[in-house]
Coordinates of C-alpha atoms in Angstrom, one line a residue:
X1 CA 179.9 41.1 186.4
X2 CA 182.2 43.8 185.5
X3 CA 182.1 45.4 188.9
X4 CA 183.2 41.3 190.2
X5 CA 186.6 41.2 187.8
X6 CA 187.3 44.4 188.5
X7 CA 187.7 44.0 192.2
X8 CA 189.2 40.7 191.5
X9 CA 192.0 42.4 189.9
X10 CA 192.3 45.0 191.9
X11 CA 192.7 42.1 194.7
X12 CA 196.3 41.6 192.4
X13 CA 197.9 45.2 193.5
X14 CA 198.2 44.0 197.0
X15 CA 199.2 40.3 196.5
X16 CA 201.5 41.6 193.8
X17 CA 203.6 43.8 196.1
X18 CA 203.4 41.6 199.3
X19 CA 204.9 38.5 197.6
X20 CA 207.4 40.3 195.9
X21 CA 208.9 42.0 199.2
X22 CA 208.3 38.6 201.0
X23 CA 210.2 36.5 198.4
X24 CA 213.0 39.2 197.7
X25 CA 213.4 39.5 201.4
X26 CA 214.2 35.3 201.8
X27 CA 216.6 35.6 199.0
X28 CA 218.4 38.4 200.4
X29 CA 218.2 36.6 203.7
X30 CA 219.8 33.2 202.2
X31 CA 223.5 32.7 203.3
X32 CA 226.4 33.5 201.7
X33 CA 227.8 35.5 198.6
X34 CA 225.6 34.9 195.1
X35 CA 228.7 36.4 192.9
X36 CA 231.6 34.4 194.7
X37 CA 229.3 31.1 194.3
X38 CA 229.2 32.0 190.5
X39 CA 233.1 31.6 190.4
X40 CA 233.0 27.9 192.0
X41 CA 236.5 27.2 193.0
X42 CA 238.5 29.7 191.4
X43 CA 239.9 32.6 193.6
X44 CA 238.3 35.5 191.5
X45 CA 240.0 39.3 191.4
X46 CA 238.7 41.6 194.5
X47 CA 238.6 44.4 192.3
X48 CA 236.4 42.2 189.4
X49 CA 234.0 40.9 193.1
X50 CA 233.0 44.6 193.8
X51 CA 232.2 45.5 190.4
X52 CA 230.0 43.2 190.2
X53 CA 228.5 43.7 193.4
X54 CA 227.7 47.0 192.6
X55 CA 226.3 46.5 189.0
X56 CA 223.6 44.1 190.5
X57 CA 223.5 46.3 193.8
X58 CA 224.3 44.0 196.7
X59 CA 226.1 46.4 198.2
X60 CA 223.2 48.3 199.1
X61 CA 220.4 48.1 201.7
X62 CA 217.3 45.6 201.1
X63 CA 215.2 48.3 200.9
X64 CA 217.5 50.0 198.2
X65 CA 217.4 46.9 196.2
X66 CA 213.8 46.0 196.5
X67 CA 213.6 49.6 195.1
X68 CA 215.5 49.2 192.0
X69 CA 213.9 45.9 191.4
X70 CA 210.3 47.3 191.9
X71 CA 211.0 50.7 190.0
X72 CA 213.2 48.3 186.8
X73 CA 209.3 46.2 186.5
X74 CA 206.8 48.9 186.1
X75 CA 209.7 49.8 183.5
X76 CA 209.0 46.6 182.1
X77 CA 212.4 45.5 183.1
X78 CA 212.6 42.1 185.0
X79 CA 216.8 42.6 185.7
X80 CA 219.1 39.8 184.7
X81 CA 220.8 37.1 185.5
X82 CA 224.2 37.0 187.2
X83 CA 225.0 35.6 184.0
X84 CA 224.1 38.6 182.7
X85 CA 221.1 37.2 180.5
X86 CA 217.5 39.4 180.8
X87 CA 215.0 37.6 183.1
X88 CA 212.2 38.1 180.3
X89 CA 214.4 35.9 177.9
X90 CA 214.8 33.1 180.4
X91 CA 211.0 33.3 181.1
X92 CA 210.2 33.4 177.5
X93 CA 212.5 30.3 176.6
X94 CA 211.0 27.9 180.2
X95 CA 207.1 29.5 180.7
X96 CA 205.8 27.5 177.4
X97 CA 207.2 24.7 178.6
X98 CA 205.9 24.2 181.5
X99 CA 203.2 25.5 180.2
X100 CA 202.6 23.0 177.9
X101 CA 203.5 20.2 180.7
X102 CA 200.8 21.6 182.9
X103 CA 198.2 21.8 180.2
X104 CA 198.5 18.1 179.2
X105 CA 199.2 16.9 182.9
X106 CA 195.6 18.9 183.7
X107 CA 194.0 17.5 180.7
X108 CA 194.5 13.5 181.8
X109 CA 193.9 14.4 185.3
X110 CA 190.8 15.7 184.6
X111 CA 189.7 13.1 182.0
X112 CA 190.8 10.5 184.2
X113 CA 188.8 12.1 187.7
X114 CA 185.5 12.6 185.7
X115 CA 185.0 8.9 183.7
X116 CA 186.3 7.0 186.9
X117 CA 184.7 9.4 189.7
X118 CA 181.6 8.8 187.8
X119 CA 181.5 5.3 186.7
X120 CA 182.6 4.7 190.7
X121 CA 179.5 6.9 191.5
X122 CA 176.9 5.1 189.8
X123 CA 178.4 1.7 190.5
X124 CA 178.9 3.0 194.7
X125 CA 180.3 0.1 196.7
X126 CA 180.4 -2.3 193.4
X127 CA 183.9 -4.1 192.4
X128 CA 184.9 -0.9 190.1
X129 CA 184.0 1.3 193.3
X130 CA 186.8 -0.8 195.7
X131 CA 189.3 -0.8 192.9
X132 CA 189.4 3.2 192.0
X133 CA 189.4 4.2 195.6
X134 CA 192.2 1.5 196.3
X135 CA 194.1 2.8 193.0
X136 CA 193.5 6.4 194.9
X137 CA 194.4 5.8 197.7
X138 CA 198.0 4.5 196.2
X139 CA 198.4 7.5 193.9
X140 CA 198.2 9.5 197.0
X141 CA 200.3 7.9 199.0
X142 CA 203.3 7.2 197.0
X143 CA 205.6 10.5 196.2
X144 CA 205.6 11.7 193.1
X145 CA 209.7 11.0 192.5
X146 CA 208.8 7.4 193.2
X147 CA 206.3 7.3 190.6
X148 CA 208.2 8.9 187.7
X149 CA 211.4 6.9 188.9
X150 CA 209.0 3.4 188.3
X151 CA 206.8 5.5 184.9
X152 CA 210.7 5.9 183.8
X153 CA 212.0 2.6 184.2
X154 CA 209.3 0.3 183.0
X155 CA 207.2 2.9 180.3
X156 CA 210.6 3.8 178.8
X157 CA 213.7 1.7 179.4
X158 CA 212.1 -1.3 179.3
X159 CA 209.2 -1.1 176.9
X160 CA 210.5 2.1 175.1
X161 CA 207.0 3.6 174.8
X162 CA 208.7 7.1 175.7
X163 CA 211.7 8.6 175.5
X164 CA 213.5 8.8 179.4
X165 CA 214.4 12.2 179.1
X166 CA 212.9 15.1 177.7
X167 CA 216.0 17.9 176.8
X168 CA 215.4 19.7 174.0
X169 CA 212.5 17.6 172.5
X170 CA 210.0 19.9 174.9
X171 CA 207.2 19.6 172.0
X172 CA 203.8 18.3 173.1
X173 CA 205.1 14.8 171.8
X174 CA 208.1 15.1 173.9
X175 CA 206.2 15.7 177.2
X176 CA 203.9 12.9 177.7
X177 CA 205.8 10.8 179.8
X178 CA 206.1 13.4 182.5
X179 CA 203.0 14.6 182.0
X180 CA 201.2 11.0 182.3
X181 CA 203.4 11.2 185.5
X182 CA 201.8 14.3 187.5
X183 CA 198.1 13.5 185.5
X184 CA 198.3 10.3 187.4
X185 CA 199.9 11.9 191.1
X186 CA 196.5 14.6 190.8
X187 CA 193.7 12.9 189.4
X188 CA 193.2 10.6 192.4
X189 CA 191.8 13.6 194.9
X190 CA 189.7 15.0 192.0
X191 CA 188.3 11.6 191.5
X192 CA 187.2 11.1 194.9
X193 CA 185.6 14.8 194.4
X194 CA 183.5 13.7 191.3
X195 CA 183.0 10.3 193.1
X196 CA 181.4 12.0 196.1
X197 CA 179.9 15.1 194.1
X198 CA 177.9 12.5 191.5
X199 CA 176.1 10.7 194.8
X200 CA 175.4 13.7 196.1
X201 CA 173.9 15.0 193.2
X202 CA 172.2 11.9 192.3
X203 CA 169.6 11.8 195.7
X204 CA 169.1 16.0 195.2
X205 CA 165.2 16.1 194.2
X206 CA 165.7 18.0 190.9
X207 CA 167.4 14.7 189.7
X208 CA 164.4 12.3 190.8
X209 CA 161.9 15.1 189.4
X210 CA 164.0 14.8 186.2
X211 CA 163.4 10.8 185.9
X212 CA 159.4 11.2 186.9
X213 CA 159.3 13.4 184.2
X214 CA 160.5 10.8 182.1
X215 CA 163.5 11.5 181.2
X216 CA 166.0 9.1 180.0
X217 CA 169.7 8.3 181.9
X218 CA 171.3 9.7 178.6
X219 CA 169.3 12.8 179.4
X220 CA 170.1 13.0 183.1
X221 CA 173.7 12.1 183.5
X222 CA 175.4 14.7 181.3
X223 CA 172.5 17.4 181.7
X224 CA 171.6 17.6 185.8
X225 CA 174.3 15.3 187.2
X226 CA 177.3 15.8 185.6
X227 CA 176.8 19.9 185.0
X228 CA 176.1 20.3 188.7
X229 CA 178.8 17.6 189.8
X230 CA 181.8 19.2 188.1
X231 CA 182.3 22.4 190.3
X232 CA 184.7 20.7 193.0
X233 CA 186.5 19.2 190.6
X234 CA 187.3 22.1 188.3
X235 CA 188.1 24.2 191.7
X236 CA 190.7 21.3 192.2
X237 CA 192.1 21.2 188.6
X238 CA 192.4 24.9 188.6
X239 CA 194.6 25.0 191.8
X240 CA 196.8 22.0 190.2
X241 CA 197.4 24.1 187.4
X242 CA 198.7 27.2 189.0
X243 CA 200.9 25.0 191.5
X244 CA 202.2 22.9 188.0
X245 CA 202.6 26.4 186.0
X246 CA 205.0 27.4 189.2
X247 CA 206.9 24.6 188.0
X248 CA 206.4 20.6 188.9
X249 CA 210.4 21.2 190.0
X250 CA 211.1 17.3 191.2
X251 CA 209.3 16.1 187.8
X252 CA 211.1 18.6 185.6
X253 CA 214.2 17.5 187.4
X254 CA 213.6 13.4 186.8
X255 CA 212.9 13.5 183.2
X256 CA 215.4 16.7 182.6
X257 CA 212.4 19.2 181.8
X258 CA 213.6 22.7 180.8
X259 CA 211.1 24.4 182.7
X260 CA 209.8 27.3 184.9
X261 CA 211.0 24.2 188.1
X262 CA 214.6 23.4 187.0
X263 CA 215.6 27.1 186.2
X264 CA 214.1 28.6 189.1
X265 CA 215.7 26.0 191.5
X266 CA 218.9 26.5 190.1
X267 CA 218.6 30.8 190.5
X268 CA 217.4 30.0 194.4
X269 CA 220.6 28.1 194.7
X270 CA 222.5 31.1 193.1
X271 CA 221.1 33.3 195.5
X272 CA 219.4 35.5 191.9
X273 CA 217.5 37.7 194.1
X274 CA 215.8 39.5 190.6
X275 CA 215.4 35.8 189.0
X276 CA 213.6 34.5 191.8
X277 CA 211.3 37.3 192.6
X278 CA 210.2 37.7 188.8
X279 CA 209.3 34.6 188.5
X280 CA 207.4 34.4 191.6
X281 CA 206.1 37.4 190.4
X282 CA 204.6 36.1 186.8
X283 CA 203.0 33.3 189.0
X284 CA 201.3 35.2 191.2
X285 CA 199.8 37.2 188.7
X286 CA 199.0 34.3 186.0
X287 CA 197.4 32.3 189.3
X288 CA 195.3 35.0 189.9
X289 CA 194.1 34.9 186.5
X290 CA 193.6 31.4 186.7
X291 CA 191.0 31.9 189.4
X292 CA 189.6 34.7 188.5
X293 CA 188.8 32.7 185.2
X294 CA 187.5 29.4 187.3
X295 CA 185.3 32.1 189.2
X296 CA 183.2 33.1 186.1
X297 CA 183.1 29.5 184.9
X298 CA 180.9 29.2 188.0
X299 CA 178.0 31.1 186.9
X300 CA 178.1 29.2 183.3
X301 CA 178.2 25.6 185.2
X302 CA 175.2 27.0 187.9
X303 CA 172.4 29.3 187.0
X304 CA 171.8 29.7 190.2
X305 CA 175.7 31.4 191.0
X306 CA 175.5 35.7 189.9
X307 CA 178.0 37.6 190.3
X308 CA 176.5 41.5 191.6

């Protein structure tokens, strides 16, 4: 087991470096100047431009800047803002935000994908069956602006369940209208995963073994079916929450989220080469984690999965 997260992490050194020089690389590719788009429409002073220039060192080579960047995070320093604000603080004031966005958006997805995947399981091809995988098959289909445009409108301008906005009320209270929002946009693929998963598991012979024995449904369901039913599912969670802790950037946008997805859209428009690529950075690594995590919650789910 220790020999297994070991490597896994090790498997971080080389993701770690290769999406950082990828990303920086895109942002130094982008079009135009960063520092004269920070001035709008005023006619800033050439001599105030180049100071500037070299304090955040466009001036130099990629290669040269990649360096300083690379050489400024194993110093634990993330560089700042052309607004002259420390990355860390800008990831310190968005990360628990989202954070807290994904984790309830996660937590009704997966409550949602397991009761209805199931009950649609056990009643297969029934009148609950049709109407889940219809409700599905819309949740899939429509785009997710369209749904929080419509959650917006009716949940809170018109019955006033929810506020419409979020701002500065980012508490858990705060987030559940966006959060109902992207639960509701991801639960329909992991539903159709628990559907499918609990037939599956339902004609394996340890199951029919378990009612010869005598066994009660009550006994079965939760113990046999559901244990062995849930893997799929949690693989599909777990990828939905490293894509939402990147930043659900169109939701956060619609309900005026101050999140990971708002500020690091608005430092790709800058052109904030050391913005960007740190927060790509912190992704990559907390997704990592994130799987590493799911990986060992394998072996607790199924005996029968060791890691050697």
């Amino acid at each position: 087991m220790l020999g297994y997260i070991l490597r896994r992490l090790l498997q971080v050194i080389p993701v770690f470096f290769g999406a950082t020089l990828l990303i920086y690389f895109l942002v130094f590719a982008m079009p135009g100047d960063p520092i004269l788009a920070l001035f709008g429409d005023k006619t800033p002073n050439p001599a105030v431009l180049e100071q500037l220039r070299e304090q955040y060192h466009l001036n130099d080579p990629f290669i040269v800047q990649y360096w300083y960047y690379i050489t400024g995070v194993f110093q634990g320093d993330l560089g700042n803002t052309f607004s002259g604000r420390p990355v860390s603080a800008v990831l310190a004031a968005t990360l628990p935000v989202t954070g807290r966005l994904a984790v309830m958006a996660i937590a009704i997805e997966f409550v949602l994908a397991i009761v209805i995947g199931t009950i649609s399981a056990l009643r297969k091809g029934k009148l609950f069956d049709n109407v889940s995988l219809v409700v599905a098959l819309v949740a899939i289909a429509i785009p997710i602006f369209v749904v929080a445009f419509l959650a917006q409108y009716f949940l809170a301008i018109q019955l006033g369940w929810f506020k419409p906005t979020v701002g500065a009320d980012n508490d858990w209270g705060g987030l559940w209208l966006p959060a109902i929002v992207l639960g509701f946009s991801l639960y329909a693929v992991s539903m159709r995963l628990m559907r499918s998963s609990v037939i599956d598991t339902l004609n394996q012979d340890w199951v029919r073994t378990a009612y010869s024995k005598g066994l009660s449904r009550n006994r079965v369901l939760p113990v046999h079916v559901l244990r062995n039913s849930l893997i799929p599912v949690i693989t599909n969670s777990a990828t939905n929450f490293g894509v939402l802790l990147v930043g659900a950037t169109v939701t956060e946008g619609i309900f005026n989220v101050p999140g990971v997805g708002n500020t690091l859209f608005q430092a790709i428009t800058r052109g904030e080469g050391p913005t960007v690529v740190s927060f790509v950075t912190v992704f990559v690594i907390l997704y990592v984690l994130v799987n590493l995590l799911i990986d060992l919650l394998y072996g607790l789910l199924d005996p029968r999965i060791r890691y050697a």
